[in-house]
Amino acid sequence: MLDLEVVPERSLGNEQWEFSLGMPLAQAISILQKHCRVIRNVQVLYSEQMPLSHDLILNLTQDGIKLLFDACNQRLKVIEVYDLSKVKLKYCGVHFNSQAIAPTIEQIDQSFGATHPGVYNAAEQLFHLNFRGLSFSFQLDSWSEAPKYEPNFAHGLVSLQIPHGATVRRMYIYTGNNLQETKAPVMPLACYLGNVFSECVDVLRDGTGPLGLRLRLLTAGCGPGVLADAKLRVLERSIYFGDSCQDVLSALGSPHKVFYKSEDKMKIHSPSPHKQVPSKCNDYFFNYFTLGVDILFDSTSHLVKKFVLHTNYPGHYNFNIYHRCDFKIPLIIKKEGAECVSPFAQWDQIQELLGHPMEKPVVLHRSSSANNTNPFGSTFCFGFQRMIFEVGEIFRALLTQGCLFENLSQLYCVKIFWLWILFFFFF
């Protein structure tokens, strides 16, 4: 049984790890993978039909905890403990929920002190006791005595006489005073861990096509040897086609990984593939996982020849490898004004702006080196204005709304037909 410290409006965790509000999805999954022997049976839940309208959820079924991530920025928004019998909880080092201590309303009042009058939801028969950044829900239908409820008591304040011994049904940790209106906060400085993240990425282009990227970067710069003096720094960098490796390293720093291409599966679609002389060297990528960007360099000239921008949708083959890249691509269209493509645009909307493709899409298959099967299915590549859009299908799991996998190592999905842009790249 996990023994966790509750910090209202901030986090839930222990000395080894901590789930912090504002934490990126990838970091939370990294914690689960690292501690897979302790935290088992994790569900990934997301909406099949409207993935941007409903939160992305990591459900720790063995421990009775749900981590709710904002569907757009994929940062932790709410921490919910829905089964307090599966976990030990403490506040300021003192337990208020354990096998020996029941989380009664008297215990909550003793541990957390006085707060505003509670809110009673008659339809759900739930009584909500709210602190700043922390809420407790008590189920009333389980009580033997019906509560005495007077809605017009004491100048509008609700009078609710709660029986002694009533225990907490659910607990929520969030930002602000209102759970229904809460939003994912900015990423805490403790989550940067020496990495650089992208706040937004603008595609630079002219009338012929894309020219490069302008990145607004976020990093936590520290004072001279003092971690407590860490401050958020905002940087702006631009990278263009034809830039050298040294230019990119100077602008973005070292990549998380360098990947050398073993083959070019799109070579056959070039005008004269049989005339191309095989190169003795392979093109290579700089992978920037926290930026959601890949940069491809020519093996001979070592100059930038392609950018890859990842949207990190659940169900994609590369899901959770990259952080979501919040890009904006201005489109050259005949209508008055300019339209932009973002990670949240649907393929039908883009076709309305650019027109339907003249040629059939290229079908892209993916498989790992250890396993030739791909449970996520194929995607389709459409070319427009020196850009290629990879369009795929949103996937759902064999379970009702998500995927159940042991220690985050297995994931089996089937596809449904609802198109979204997964990522696209330039050449």
PDB file of N, CA and C in Angstrom, residues 119-215:
ATOM      1  N   VAL A 119     -20.700  22.193   0.539  1.00  0.00           N
ATOM      2  CA  VAL A 119     -21.693  22.280  -0.530  1.00  0.00           C
ATOM      3  C   VAL A 119     -22.356  20.931  -0.674  1.00  0.00           C
ATOM      4  N   TYR A 120     -23.696  20.932  -0.659  1.00  0.00           N
ATOM      5  CA  TYR A 120     -24.461  19.689  -0.767  1.00  0.00           C
ATOM      6  C   TYR A 120     -25.074  19.578  -2.151  1.00  0.00           C
ATOM      7  N   ASN A 121     -24.800  18.462  -2.827  1.00  0.00           N
ATOM      8  CA  ASN A 121     -25.389  18.158  -4.127  1.00  0.00           C
ATOM      9  C   ASN A 121     -26.489  17.138  -3.908  1.00  0.00           C
ATOM     10  N   ALA A 122     -27.743  17.609  -3.934  1.00  0.00           N
ATOM     11  CA  ALA A 122     -28.870  16.736  -3.637  1.00  0.00           C
ATOM     12  C   ALA A 122     -29.043  15.660  -4.696  1.00  0.00           C
ATOM     13  N   ALA A 123     -28.758  15.974  -5.962  1.00  0.00           N
ATOM     14  CA  ALA A 123     -28.944  14.998  -7.037  1.00  0.00           C
ATOM     15  C   ALA A 123     -28.002  13.805  -6.865  1.00  0.00           C
ATOM     16  N   GLU A 124     -26.739  14.079  -6.500  1.00  0.00           N
ATOM     17  CA  GLU A 124     -25.757  13.007  -6.317  1.00  0.00           C
ATOM     18  C   GLU A 124     -25.685  12.537  -4.880  1.00  0.00           C
ATOM     19  N   GLN A 125     -26.383  13.229  -3.981  1.00  0.00           N
ATOM     20  CA  GLN A 125     -26.328  12.941  -2.546  1.00  0.00           C
ATOM     21  C   GLN A 125     -24.872  12.957  -2.050  1.00  0.00           C
ATOM     22  N   LEU A 126     -24.142  13.974  -2.481  1.00  0.00           N
ATOM     23  CA  LEU A 126     -22.765  14.138  -2.075  1.00  0.00           C
ATOM     24  C   LEU A 126     -22.607  15.453  -1.327  1.00  0.00           C
ATOM     25  N   PHE A 127     -21.808  15.407  -0.291  1.00  0.00           N
ATOM     26  CA  PHE A 127     -21.470  16.603   0.470  1.00  0.00           C
ATOM     27  C   PHE A 127     -19.999  16.906   0.213  1.00  0.00           C
ATOM     28  N   HIS A 128     -19.707  18.094  -0.312  1.00  0.00           N
ATOM     29  CA  HIS A 128     -18.347  18.471  -0.674  1.00  0.00           C
ATOM     30  C   HIS A 128     -17.794  19.466   0.345  1.00  0.00           C
ATOM     31  N   LEU A 129     -16.672  19.123   0.931  1.00  0.00           N
ATOM     32  CA  LEU A 129     -15.972  20.006   1.857  1.00  0.00           C
ATOM     33  C   LEU A 129     -14.726  20.524   1.147  1.00  0.00           C
ATOM     34  N   ASN A 130     -14.664  21.824   0.916  1.00  0.00           N
ATOM     35  CA  ASN A 130     -13.640  22.404   0.055  1.00  0.00           C
ATOM     36  C   ASN A 130     -12.642  23.254   0.829  1.00  0.00           C
ATOM     37  N   PHE A 131     -11.370  23.002   0.588  1.00  0.00           N
ATOM     38  CA  PHE A 131     -10.276  23.871   0.993  1.00  0.00           C
ATOM     39  C   PHE A 131      -9.675  24.437  -0.296  1.00  0.00           C
ATOM     40  N   ARG A 132      -8.765  25.355  -0.191  1.00  0.00           N
ATOM     41  CA  ARG A 132      -8.117  25.858  -1.404  1.00  0.00           C
ATOM     42  C   ARG A 132      -7.220  24.775  -1.996  1.00  0.00           C
ATOM     43  N   GLY A 133      -7.547  24.369  -3.213  1.00  0.00           N
ATOM     44  CA  GLY A 133      -6.762  23.355  -3.887  1.00  0.00           C
ATOM     45  C   GLY A 133      -6.990  21.947  -3.395  1.00  0.00           C
ATOM     46  N   LEU A 134      -8.006  21.720  -2.576  1.00  0.00           N
ATOM     47  CA  LEU A 134      -8.256  20.398  -2.014  1.00  0.00           C
ATOM     48  C   LEU A 134      -9.739  20.255  -1.677  1.00  0.00           C
ATOM     49  N   SER A 135     -10.349  19.135  -2.087  1.00  0.00           N
ATOM     50  CA  SER A 135     -11.776  18.890  -1.822  1.00  0.00           C
ATOM     51  C   SER A 135     -11.962  17.453  -1.364  1.00  0.00           C
ATOM     52  N   PHE A 136     -12.923  17.279  -0.446  1.00  0.00           N
ATOM     53  CA  PHE A 136     -13.322  15.964   0.028  1.00  0.00           C
ATOM     54  C   PHE A 136     -14.814  15.786  -0.241  1.00  0.00           C
ATOM     55  N   SER A 137     -15.190  14.600  -0.726  1.00  0.00           N
ATOM     56  CA  SER A 137     -16.594  14.291  -1.007  1.00  0.00           C
ATOM     57  C   SER A 137     -17.054  13.181  -0.069  1.00  0.00           C
ATOM     58  N   PHE A 138     -18.214  13.406   0.552  1.00  0.00           N
ATOM     59  CA  PHE A 138     -18.821  12.434   1.453  1.00  0.00           C
ATOM     60  C   PHE A 138     -20.106  11.932   0.808  1.00  0.00           C
ATOM     61  N   GLN A 139     -20.266  10.589   0.742  1.00  0.00           N
ATOM     62  CA  GLN A 139     -21.472   9.999   0.174  1.00  0.00           C
ATOM     63  C   GLN A 139     -22.527   9.887   1.254  1.00  0.00           C
ATOM     64  N   LEU A 140     -23.705  10.492   1.020  1.00  0.00           N
ATOM     65  CA  LEU A 140     -24.742  10.518   2.036  1.00  0.00           C
ATOM     66  C   LEU A 140     -25.659   9.318   2.001  1.00  0.00           C
ATOM     67  N   ASP A 141     -25.818   8.670   0.852  1.00  0.00           N
ATOM     68  CA  ASP A 141     -26.791   7.586   0.763  1.00  0.00           C
ATOM     69  C   ASP A 141     -26.358   6.353   1.551  1.00  0.00           C
ATOM     70  N   SER A 142     -25.104   6.309   2.002  1.00  0.00           N
ATOM     71  CA  SER A 142     -24.628   5.164   2.773  1.00  0.00           C
ATOM     72  C   SER A 142     -24.894   5.313   4.266  1.00  0.00           C
ATOM     73  N   TRP A 143     -25.385   6.480   4.654  1.00  0.00           N
ATOM     74  CA  TRP A 143     -25.625   6.693   6.079  1.00  0.00           C
ATOM     75  C   TRP A 143     -26.975   6.124   6.491  1.00  0.00           C
ATOM     76  N   SER A 144     -27.027   5.619   7.674  1.00  0.00           N
ATOM     77  CA  SER A 144     -28.275   5.040   8.180  1.00  0.00           C
ATOM     78  C   SER A 144     -29.292   6.120   8.507  1.00  0.00           C
ATOM     79  N   GLU A 145     -28.822   7.290   8.913  1.00  0.00           N
ATOM     80  CA  GLU A 145     -29.722   8.396   9.225  1.00  0.00           C
ATOM     81  C   GLU A 145     -29.694   9.418   8.098  1.00  0.00           C
ATOM     82  N   ALA A 146     -30.845   9.849   7.669  1.00  0.00           N
ATOM     83  CA  ALA A 146     -30.927  10.872   6.639  1.00  0.00           C
ATOM     84  C   ALA A 146     -30.433  12.198   7.202  1.00  0.00           C
ATOM     85  N   PRO A 147     -29.586  12.947   6.468  1.00  0.00           N
ATOM     86  CA  PRO A 147     -29.075  14.220   6.987  1.00  0.00           C
ATOM     87  C   PRO A 147     -30.162  15.283   7.034  1.00  0.00           C
ATOM     88  N   LYS A 148     -30.019  16.161   7.968  1.00  0.00           N
ATOM     89  CA  LYS A 148     -30.948  17.274   8.090  1.00  0.00           C
ATOM     90  C   LYS A 148     -30.423  18.440   7.272  1.00  0.00           C
ATOM     91  N   TYR A 149     -31.191  18.803   6.252  1.00  0.00           N
ATOM     92  CA  TYR A 149     -30.711  19.791   5.279  1.00  0.00           C
ATOM     93  C   TYR A 149     -31.703  20.938   5.205  1.00  0.00           C
ATOM     94  N   GLU A 150     -31.240  22.144   5.473  1.00  0.00           N
ATOM     95  CA  GLU A 150     -32.070  23.346   5.403  1.00  0.00           C
ATOM     96  C   GLU A 150     -31.414  24.332   4.438  1.00  0.00           C
ATOM     97  N   PRO A 151     -31.920  24.445   3.197  1.00  0.00           N
ATOM     98  CA  PRO A 151     -31.240  25.274   2.183  1.00  0.00           C
ATOM     99  C   PRO A 151     -31.273  26.765   2.472  1.00  0.00           C
ATOM    100  N   ASN A 152     -32.217  27.254   3.277  1.00  0.00           N
ATOM    101  CA  ASN A 152     -32.335  28.697   3.509  1.00  0.00           C
ATOM    102  C   ASN A 152     -31.974  29.071   4.941  1.00  0.00           C
ATOM    103  N   PHE A 153     -31.026  28.368   5.482  1.00  0.00           N
ATOM    104  CA  PHE A 153     -30.641  28.600   6.867  1.00  0.00           C
ATOM    105  C   PHE A 153     -29.606  29.719   6.947  1.00  0.00           C
ATOM    106  N   ALA A 154     -29.759  30.606   7.936  1.00  0.00           N
ATOM    107  CA  ALA A 154     -28.756  31.617   8.300  1.00  0.00           C
ATOM    108  C   ALA A 154     -28.314  32.444   7.111  1.00  0.00           C
ATOM    109  N   HIS A 155     -29.250  33.176   6.536  1.00  0.00           N
ATOM    110  CA  HIS A 155     -28.945  34.125   5.466  1.00  0.00           C
ATOM    111  C   HIS A 155     -28.299  33.457   4.243  1.00  0.00           C
ATOM    112  N   GLY A 156     -28.842  32.317   3.854  1.00  0.00           N
ATOM    113  CA  GLY A 156     -28.366  31.671   2.648  1.00  0.00           C
ATOM    114  C   GLY A 156     -27.327  30.599   2.865  1.00  0.00           C
ATOM    115  N   LEU A 157     -26.708  30.511   4.048  1.00  0.00           N
ATOM    116  CA  LEU A 157     -25.747  29.455   4.303  1.00  0.00           C
ATOM    117  C   LEU A 157     -26.464  28.126   4.476  1.00  0.00           C
ATOM    118  N   VAL A 158     -25.869  27.077   3.958  1.00  0.00           N
ATOM    119  CA  VAL A 158     -26.494  25.763   4.033  1.00  0.00           C
ATOM    120  C   VAL A 158     -26.228  25.139   5.394  1.00  0.00           C
ATOM    121  N   SER A 159     -27.284  24.629   6.044  1.00  0.00           N
ATOM    122  CA  SER A 159     -27.133  23.921   7.310  1.00  0.00           C
ATOM    123  C   SER A 159     -27.267  22.430   7.028  1.00  0.00           C
ATOM    124  N   LEU A 160     -26.221  21.668   7.280  1.00  0.00           N
ATOM    125  CA  LEU A 160     -26.244  20.237   7.027  1.00  0.00           C
ATOM    126  C   LEU A 160     -25.637  19.535   8.231  1.00  0.00           C
ATOM    127  N   GLN A 161     -26.481  18.833   8.964  1.00  0.00           N
ATOM    128  CA  GLN A 161     -26.012  18.116  10.136  1.00  0.00           C
ATOM    129  C   GLN A 161     -25.521  16.746   9.692  1.00  0.00           C
ATOM    130  N   ILE A 162     -24.214  16.549   9.746  1.00  0.00           N
ATOM    131  CA  ILE A 162     -23.623  15.320   9.229  1.00  0.00           C
ATOM    132  C   ILE A 162     -23.451  14.328  10.372  1.00  0.00           C
ATOM    133  N   PRO A 163     -23.913  13.088  10.195  1.00  0.00           N
ATOM    134  CA  PRO A 163     -23.745  12.085  11.249  1.00  0.00           C
ATOM    135  C   PRO A 163     -22.278  11.850  11.564  1.00  0.00           C
ATOM    136  N   HIS A 164     -21.991  11.545  12.808  1.00  0.00           N
ATOM    137  CA  HIS A 164     -20.622  11.257  13.226  1.00  0.00           C
ATOM    138  C   HIS A 164     -20.126   9.977  12.552  1.00  0.00           C
ATOM    139  N   GLY A 165     -18.872   9.991  12.164  1.00  0.00           N
ATOM    140  CA  GLY A 165     -18.284   8.805  11.548  1.00  0.00           C
ATOM    141  C   GLY A 165     -18.404   8.749  10.045  1.00  0.00           C
ATOM    142  N   ALA A 166     -19.012   9.747   9.409  1.00  0.00           N
ATOM    143  CA  ALA A 166     -19.098   9.756   7.952  1.00  0.00           C
ATOM    144  C   ALA A 166     -17.698   9.844   7.359  1.00  0.00           C
ATOM    145  N   THR A 167     -17.389   8.977   6.406  1.00  0.00           N
ATOM    146  CA  THR A 167     -16.040   8.896   5.857  1.00  0.00           C
ATOM    147  C   THR A 167     -15.973   9.485   4.445  1.00  0.00           C
ATOM    148  N   VAL A 168     -14.764   9.839   4.062  1.00  0.00           N
ATOM    149  CA  VAL A 168     -14.531  10.441   2.752  1.00  0.00           C
ATOM    150  C   VAL A 168     -14.673   9.384   1.661  1.00  0.00           C
ATOM    151  N   ARG A 169     -15.387   9.720   0.599  1.00  0.00           N
ATOM    152  CA  ARG A 169     -15.529   8.827  -0.552  1.00  0.00           C
ATOM    153  C   ARG A 169     -14.462   9.141  -1.610  1.00  0.00           C
ATOM    154  N   ARG A 170     -14.214  10.438  -1.869  1.00  0.00           N
ATOM    155  CA  ARG A 170     -13.226  10.849  -2.868  1.00  0.00           C
ATOM    156  C   ARG A 170     -12.471  12.084  -2.374  1.00  0.00           C
ATOM    157  N   MET A 171     -11.241  12.225  -2.873  1.00  0.00           N
ATOM    158  CA  MET A 171     -10.434  13.402  -2.570  1.00  0.00           C
ATOM    159  C   MET A 171      -9.846  13.938  -3.874  1.00  0.00           C
ATOM    160  N   TYR A 172      -9.824  15.277  -4.018  1.00  0.00           N
ATOM    161  CA  TYR A 172      -9.316  15.906  -5.231  1.00  0.00           C
ATOM    162  C   TYR A 172      -8.253  16.941  -4.856  1.00  0.00           C
ATOM    163  N   ILE A 173      -7.162  16.957  -5.626  1.00  0.00           N
ATOM    164  CA  ILE A 173      -6.126  17.980  -5.509  1.00  0.00           C
ATOM    165  C   ILE A 173      -6.095  18.738  -6.832  1.00  0.00           C
ATOM    166  N   TYR A 174      -6.181  20.056  -6.779  1.00  0.00           N
ATOM    167  CA  TYR A 174      -6.271  20.873  -7.986  1.00  0.00           C
ATOM    168  C   TYR A 174      -5.760  22.273  -7.680  1.00  0.00           C
ATOM    169  N   THR A 175      -5.823  23.159  -8.653  1.00  0.00           N
ATOM    170  CA  THR A 175      -5.367  24.533  -8.496  1.00  0.00           C
ATOM    171  C   THR A 175      -6.561  25.471  -8.385  1.00  0.00           C
ATOM    172  N   GLY A 176      -6.533  26.391  -7.402  1.00  0.00           N
ATOM    173  CA  GLY A 176      -7.604  27.363  -7.244  1.00  0.00           C
ATOM    174  C   GLY A 176      -8.633  26.953  -6.229  1.00  0.00           C
ATOM    175  N   ASN A 177      -9.797  27.606  -6.301  1.00  0.00           N
ATOM    176  CA  ASN A 177     -10.870  27.373  -5.327  1.00  0.00           C
ATOM    177  C   ASN A 177     -12.033  26.576  -5.874  1.00  0.00           C
ATOM    178  N   ASN A 178     -12.057  26.326  -7.183  1.00  0.00           N
ATOM    179  CA  ASN A 178     -13.210  25.686  -7.804  1.00  0.00           C
ATOM    180  C   ASN A 178     -12.733  24.510  -8.649  1.00  0.00           C
ATOM    181  N   LEU A 179     -13.163  23.308  -8.265  1.00  0.00           N
ATOM    182  CA  LEU A 179     -12.747  22.112  -8.988  1.00  0.00           C
ATOM    183  C   LEU A 179     -13.290  22.103 -10.411  1.00  0.00           C
ATOM    184  N   GLN A 180     -14.525  22.562 -10.611  1.00  0.00           N
ATOM    185  CA  GLN A 180     -15.146  22.533 -11.934  1.00  0.00           C
ATOM    186  C   GLN A 180     -14.481  23.510 -12.903  1.00  0.00           C
ATOM    187  N   GLU A 181     -13.886  24.573 -12.397  1.00  0.00           N
ATOM    188  CA  GLU A 181     -13.275  25.583 -13.263  1.00  0.00           C
ATOM    189  C   GLU A 181     -11.749  25.539 -13.253  1.00  0.00           C
ATOM    190  N   THR A 182     -11.181  24.545 -12.626  1.00  0.00           N
ATOM    191  CA  THR A 182      -9.727  24.488 -12.525  1.00  0.00           C
ATOM    192  C   THR A 182      -9.083  24.204 -13.875  1.00  0.00           C
ATOM    193  N   LYS A 183      -7.864  24.673 -14.055  1.00  0.00           N
ATOM    194  CA  LYS A 183      -7.086  24.439 -15.259  1.00  0.00           C
ATOM    195  C   LYS A 183      -5.704  23.936 -14.863  1.00  0.00           C
ATOM    196  N   ALA A 184      -5.053  23.279 -15.801  1.00  0.00           N
ATOM    197  CA  ALA A 184      -3.692  22.815 -15.533  1.00  0.00           C
ATOM    198  C   ALA A 184      -2.768  24.010 -15.369  1.00  0.00           C
ATOM    199  N   PRO A 185      -2.031  24.086 -14.269  1.00  0.00           N
ATOM    200  CA  PRO A 185      -1.129  25.233 -14.080  1.00  0.00           C
ATOM    201  C   PRO A 185       0.085  25.138 -14.983  1.00  0.00           C
ATOM    202  N   VAL A 186       0.883  26.189 -14.996  1.00  0.00           N
ATOM    203  CA  VAL A 186       2.140  26.147 -15.741  1.00  0.00           C
ATOM    204  C   VAL A 186       3.037  25.081 -15.124  1.00  0.00           C
ATOM    205  N   MET A 187       3.945  24.580 -15.903  1.00  0.00           N
ATOM    206  CA  MET A 187       4.808  23.511 -15.433  1.00  0.00           C
ATOM    207  C   MET A 187       5.700  23.999 -14.291  1.00  0.00           C
ATOM    208  N   PRO A 188       5.732  23.289 -13.162  1.00  0.00           N
ATOM    209  CA  PRO A 188       6.582  23.701 -12.039  1.00  0.00           C
ATOM    210  C   PRO A 188       8.060  23.667 -12.423  1.00  0.00           C
ATOM    211  N   LEU A 189       8.846  24.507 -11.772  1.00  0.00           N
ATOM    212  CA  LEU A 189      10.276  24.545 -12.059  1.00  0.00           C
ATOM    213  C   LEU A 189      10.947  23.210 -11.756  1.00  0.00           C
ATOM    214  N   ALA A 190      10.411  22.478 -10.785  1.00  0.00           N
ATOM    215  CA  ALA A 190      11.011  21.191 -10.422  1.00  0.00           C
ATOM    216  C   ALA A 190      10.860  20.149 -11.526  1.00  0.00           C
ATOM    217  N   CYS A 191       9.960  20.388 -12.481  1.00  0.00           N
ATOM    218  CA  CYS A 191       9.736  19.423 -13.564  1.00  0.00           C
ATOM    219  C   CYS A 191      10.629  19.656 -14.772  1.00  0.00           C
ATOM    220  N   TYR A 192      11.390  20.741 -14.793  1.00  0.00           N
ATOM    221  CA  TYR A 192      12.244  21.010 -15.951  1.00  0.00           C
ATOM    222  C   TYR A 192      13.424  20.054 -16.012  1.00  0.00           C
ATOM    223  N   LEU A 193      14.032  19.759 -14.866  1.00  0.00           N
ATOM    224  CA  LEU A 193      15.093  18.746 -14.774  1.00  0.00           C
ATOM    225  C   LEU A 193      16.209  18.983 -15.799  1.00  0.00           C
ATOM    226  N   GLY A 194      16.537  20.255 -16.031  1.00  0.00           N
ATOM    227  CA  GLY A 194      17.616  20.587 -16.951  1.00  0.00           C
ATOM    228  C   GLY A 194      17.230  20.560 -18.414  1.00  0.00           C
ATOM    229  N   ASN A 195      15.958  20.292 -18.737  1.00  0.00           N
ATOM    230  CA  ASN A 195      15.507  20.221 -20.118  1.00  0.00           C
ATOM    231  C   ASN A 195      14.990  21.570 -20.602  1.00  0.00           C
ATOM    232  N   VAL A 196      14.865  21.698 -21.903  1.00  0.00           N
ATOM    233  CA  VAL A 196      14.275  22.864 -22.537  1.00  0.00           C
ATOM    234  C   VAL A 196      12.969  22.429 -23.188  1.00  0.00           C
ATOM    235  N   PHE A 197      11.894  23.194 -22.964  1.00  0.00           N
ATOM    236  CA  PHE A 197      10.576  22.883 -23.506  1.00  0.00           C
ATOM    237  C   PHE A 197      10.145  24.002 -24.456  1.00  0.00           C
ATOM    238  N   SER A 198       9.292  23.657 -25.391  1.00  0.00           N
ATOM    239  CA  SER A 198       8.793  24.655 -26.341  1.00  0.00           C
ATOM    240  C   SER A 198       7.419  25.136 -25.909  1.00  0.00           C
ATOM    241  N   GLU A 199       7.262  26.439 -25.797  1.00  0.00           N
ATOM    242  CA  GLU A 199       5.952  27.020 -25.512  1.00  0.00           C
ATOM    243  C   GLU A 199       5.106  27.080 -26.780  1.00  0.00           C
ATOM    244  N   CYS A 200       5.722  27.448 -27.890  1.00  0.00           N
ATOM    245  CA  CYS A 200       5.045  27.458 -29.182  1.00  0.00           C
ATOM    246  C   CYS A 200       6.100  27.424 -30.283  1.00  0.00           C
ATOM    247  N   VAL A 201       5.696  26.953 -31.455  1.00  0.00           N
ATOM    248  CA  VAL A 201       6.583  26.857 -32.612  1.00  0.00           C
ATOM    249  C   VAL A 201       5.850  27.451 -33.809  1.00  0.00           C
ATOM    250  N   ASP A 202       6.413  28.497 -34.399  1.00  0.00           N
ATOM    251  CA  ASP A 202       5.840  29.130 -35.584  1.00  0.00           C
ATOM    252  C   ASP A 202       6.623  28.695 -36.811  1.00  0.00           C
ATOM    253  N   VAL A 203       5.886  28.263 -37.824  1.00  0.00           N
ATOM    254  CA  VAL A 203       6.514  27.883 -39.083  1.00  0.00           C
ATOM    255  C   VAL A 203       6.692  29.137 -39.936  1.00  0.00           C
ATOM    256  N   LEU A 204       7.917  29.421 -40.322  1.00  0.00           N
ATOM    257  CA  LEU A 204       8.229  30.568 -41.165  1.00  0.00           C
ATOM    258  C   LEU A 204       8.114  30.142 -42.627  1.00  0.00           C
ATOM    259  N   ARG A 205       7.420  30.942 -43.439  1.00  0.00           N
ATOM    260  CA  ARG A 205       7.234  30.561 -44.823  1.00  0.00           C
ATOM    261  C   ARG A 205       7.018  31.777 -45.704  1.00  0.00           C
ATOM    262  N   ASP A 206       7.196  31.564 -46.994  1.00  0.00           N
ATOM    263  CA  ASP A 206       6.894  32.601 -47.971  1.00  0.00           C
ATOM    264  C   ASP A 206       5.894  32.033 -48.967  1.00  0.00           C
ATOM    265  N   GLY A 207       5.796  32.639 -50.134  1.00  0.00           N
ATOM    266  CA  GLY A 207       4.806  32.184 -51.100  1.00  0.00           C
ATOM    267  C   GLY A 207       5.097  30.832 -51.696  1.00  0.00           C
ATOM    268  N   THR A 208       6.332  30.356 -51.612  1.00  0.00           N
ATOM    269  CA  THR A 208       6.686  29.071 -52.210  1.00  0.00           C
ATOM    270  C   THR A 208       6.589  27.908 -51.236  1.00  0.00           C
ATOM    271  N   GLY A 209       6.690  28.178 -49.961  1.00  0.00           N
ATOM    272  CA  GLY A 209       6.645  27.093 -48.995  1.00  0.00           C
ATOM    273  C   GLY A 209       7.346  27.457 -47.712  1.00  0.00           C
ATOM    274  N   PRO A 210       7.557  26.479 -46.835  1.00  0.00           N
ATOM    275  CA  PRO A 210       8.172  26.740 -45.527  1.00  0.00           C
ATOM    276  C   PRO A 210       9.648  27.071 -45.649  1.00  0.00           C
ATOM    277  N   LEU A 211      10.105  27.953 -44.761  1.00  0.00           N
ATOM    278  CA  LEU A 211      11.505  28.358 -44.714  1.00  0.00           C
ATOM    279  C   LEU A 211      12.231  27.804 -43.497  1.00  0.00           C
ATOM    280  N   GLY A 212      11.510  27.627 -42.381  1.00  0.00           N
ATOM    281  CA  GLY A 212      12.138  27.161 -41.150  1.00  0.00           C
ATOM    282  C   GLY A 212      11.188  27.291 -39.983  1.00  0.00           C
ATOM    283  N   LEU A 213      11.756  27.267 -38.775  1.00  0.00           N
ATOM    284  CA  LEU A 213      10.971  27.311 -37.544  1.00  0.00           C
ATOM    285  C   LEU A 213      11.452  28.438 -36.646  1.00  0.00           C
ATOM    286  N   ARG A 214      10.496  29.079 -35.981  1.00  0.00           N
ATOM    287  CA  ARG A 214      10.813  30.017 -34.900  1.00  0.00           C
ATOM    288  C   ARG A 214      10.249  29.430 -33.617  1.00  0.00           C
ATOM    289  N   LEU A 215      11.103  29.119 -32.661  1.00  0.00           N
ATOM    290  CA  LEU A 215      10.721  28.423 -31.435  1.00  0.00           C
ATOM    291  C   LEU A 215      10.805  29.363 -30.239  1.00  0.00           C
TER     292      LEU A 215
END
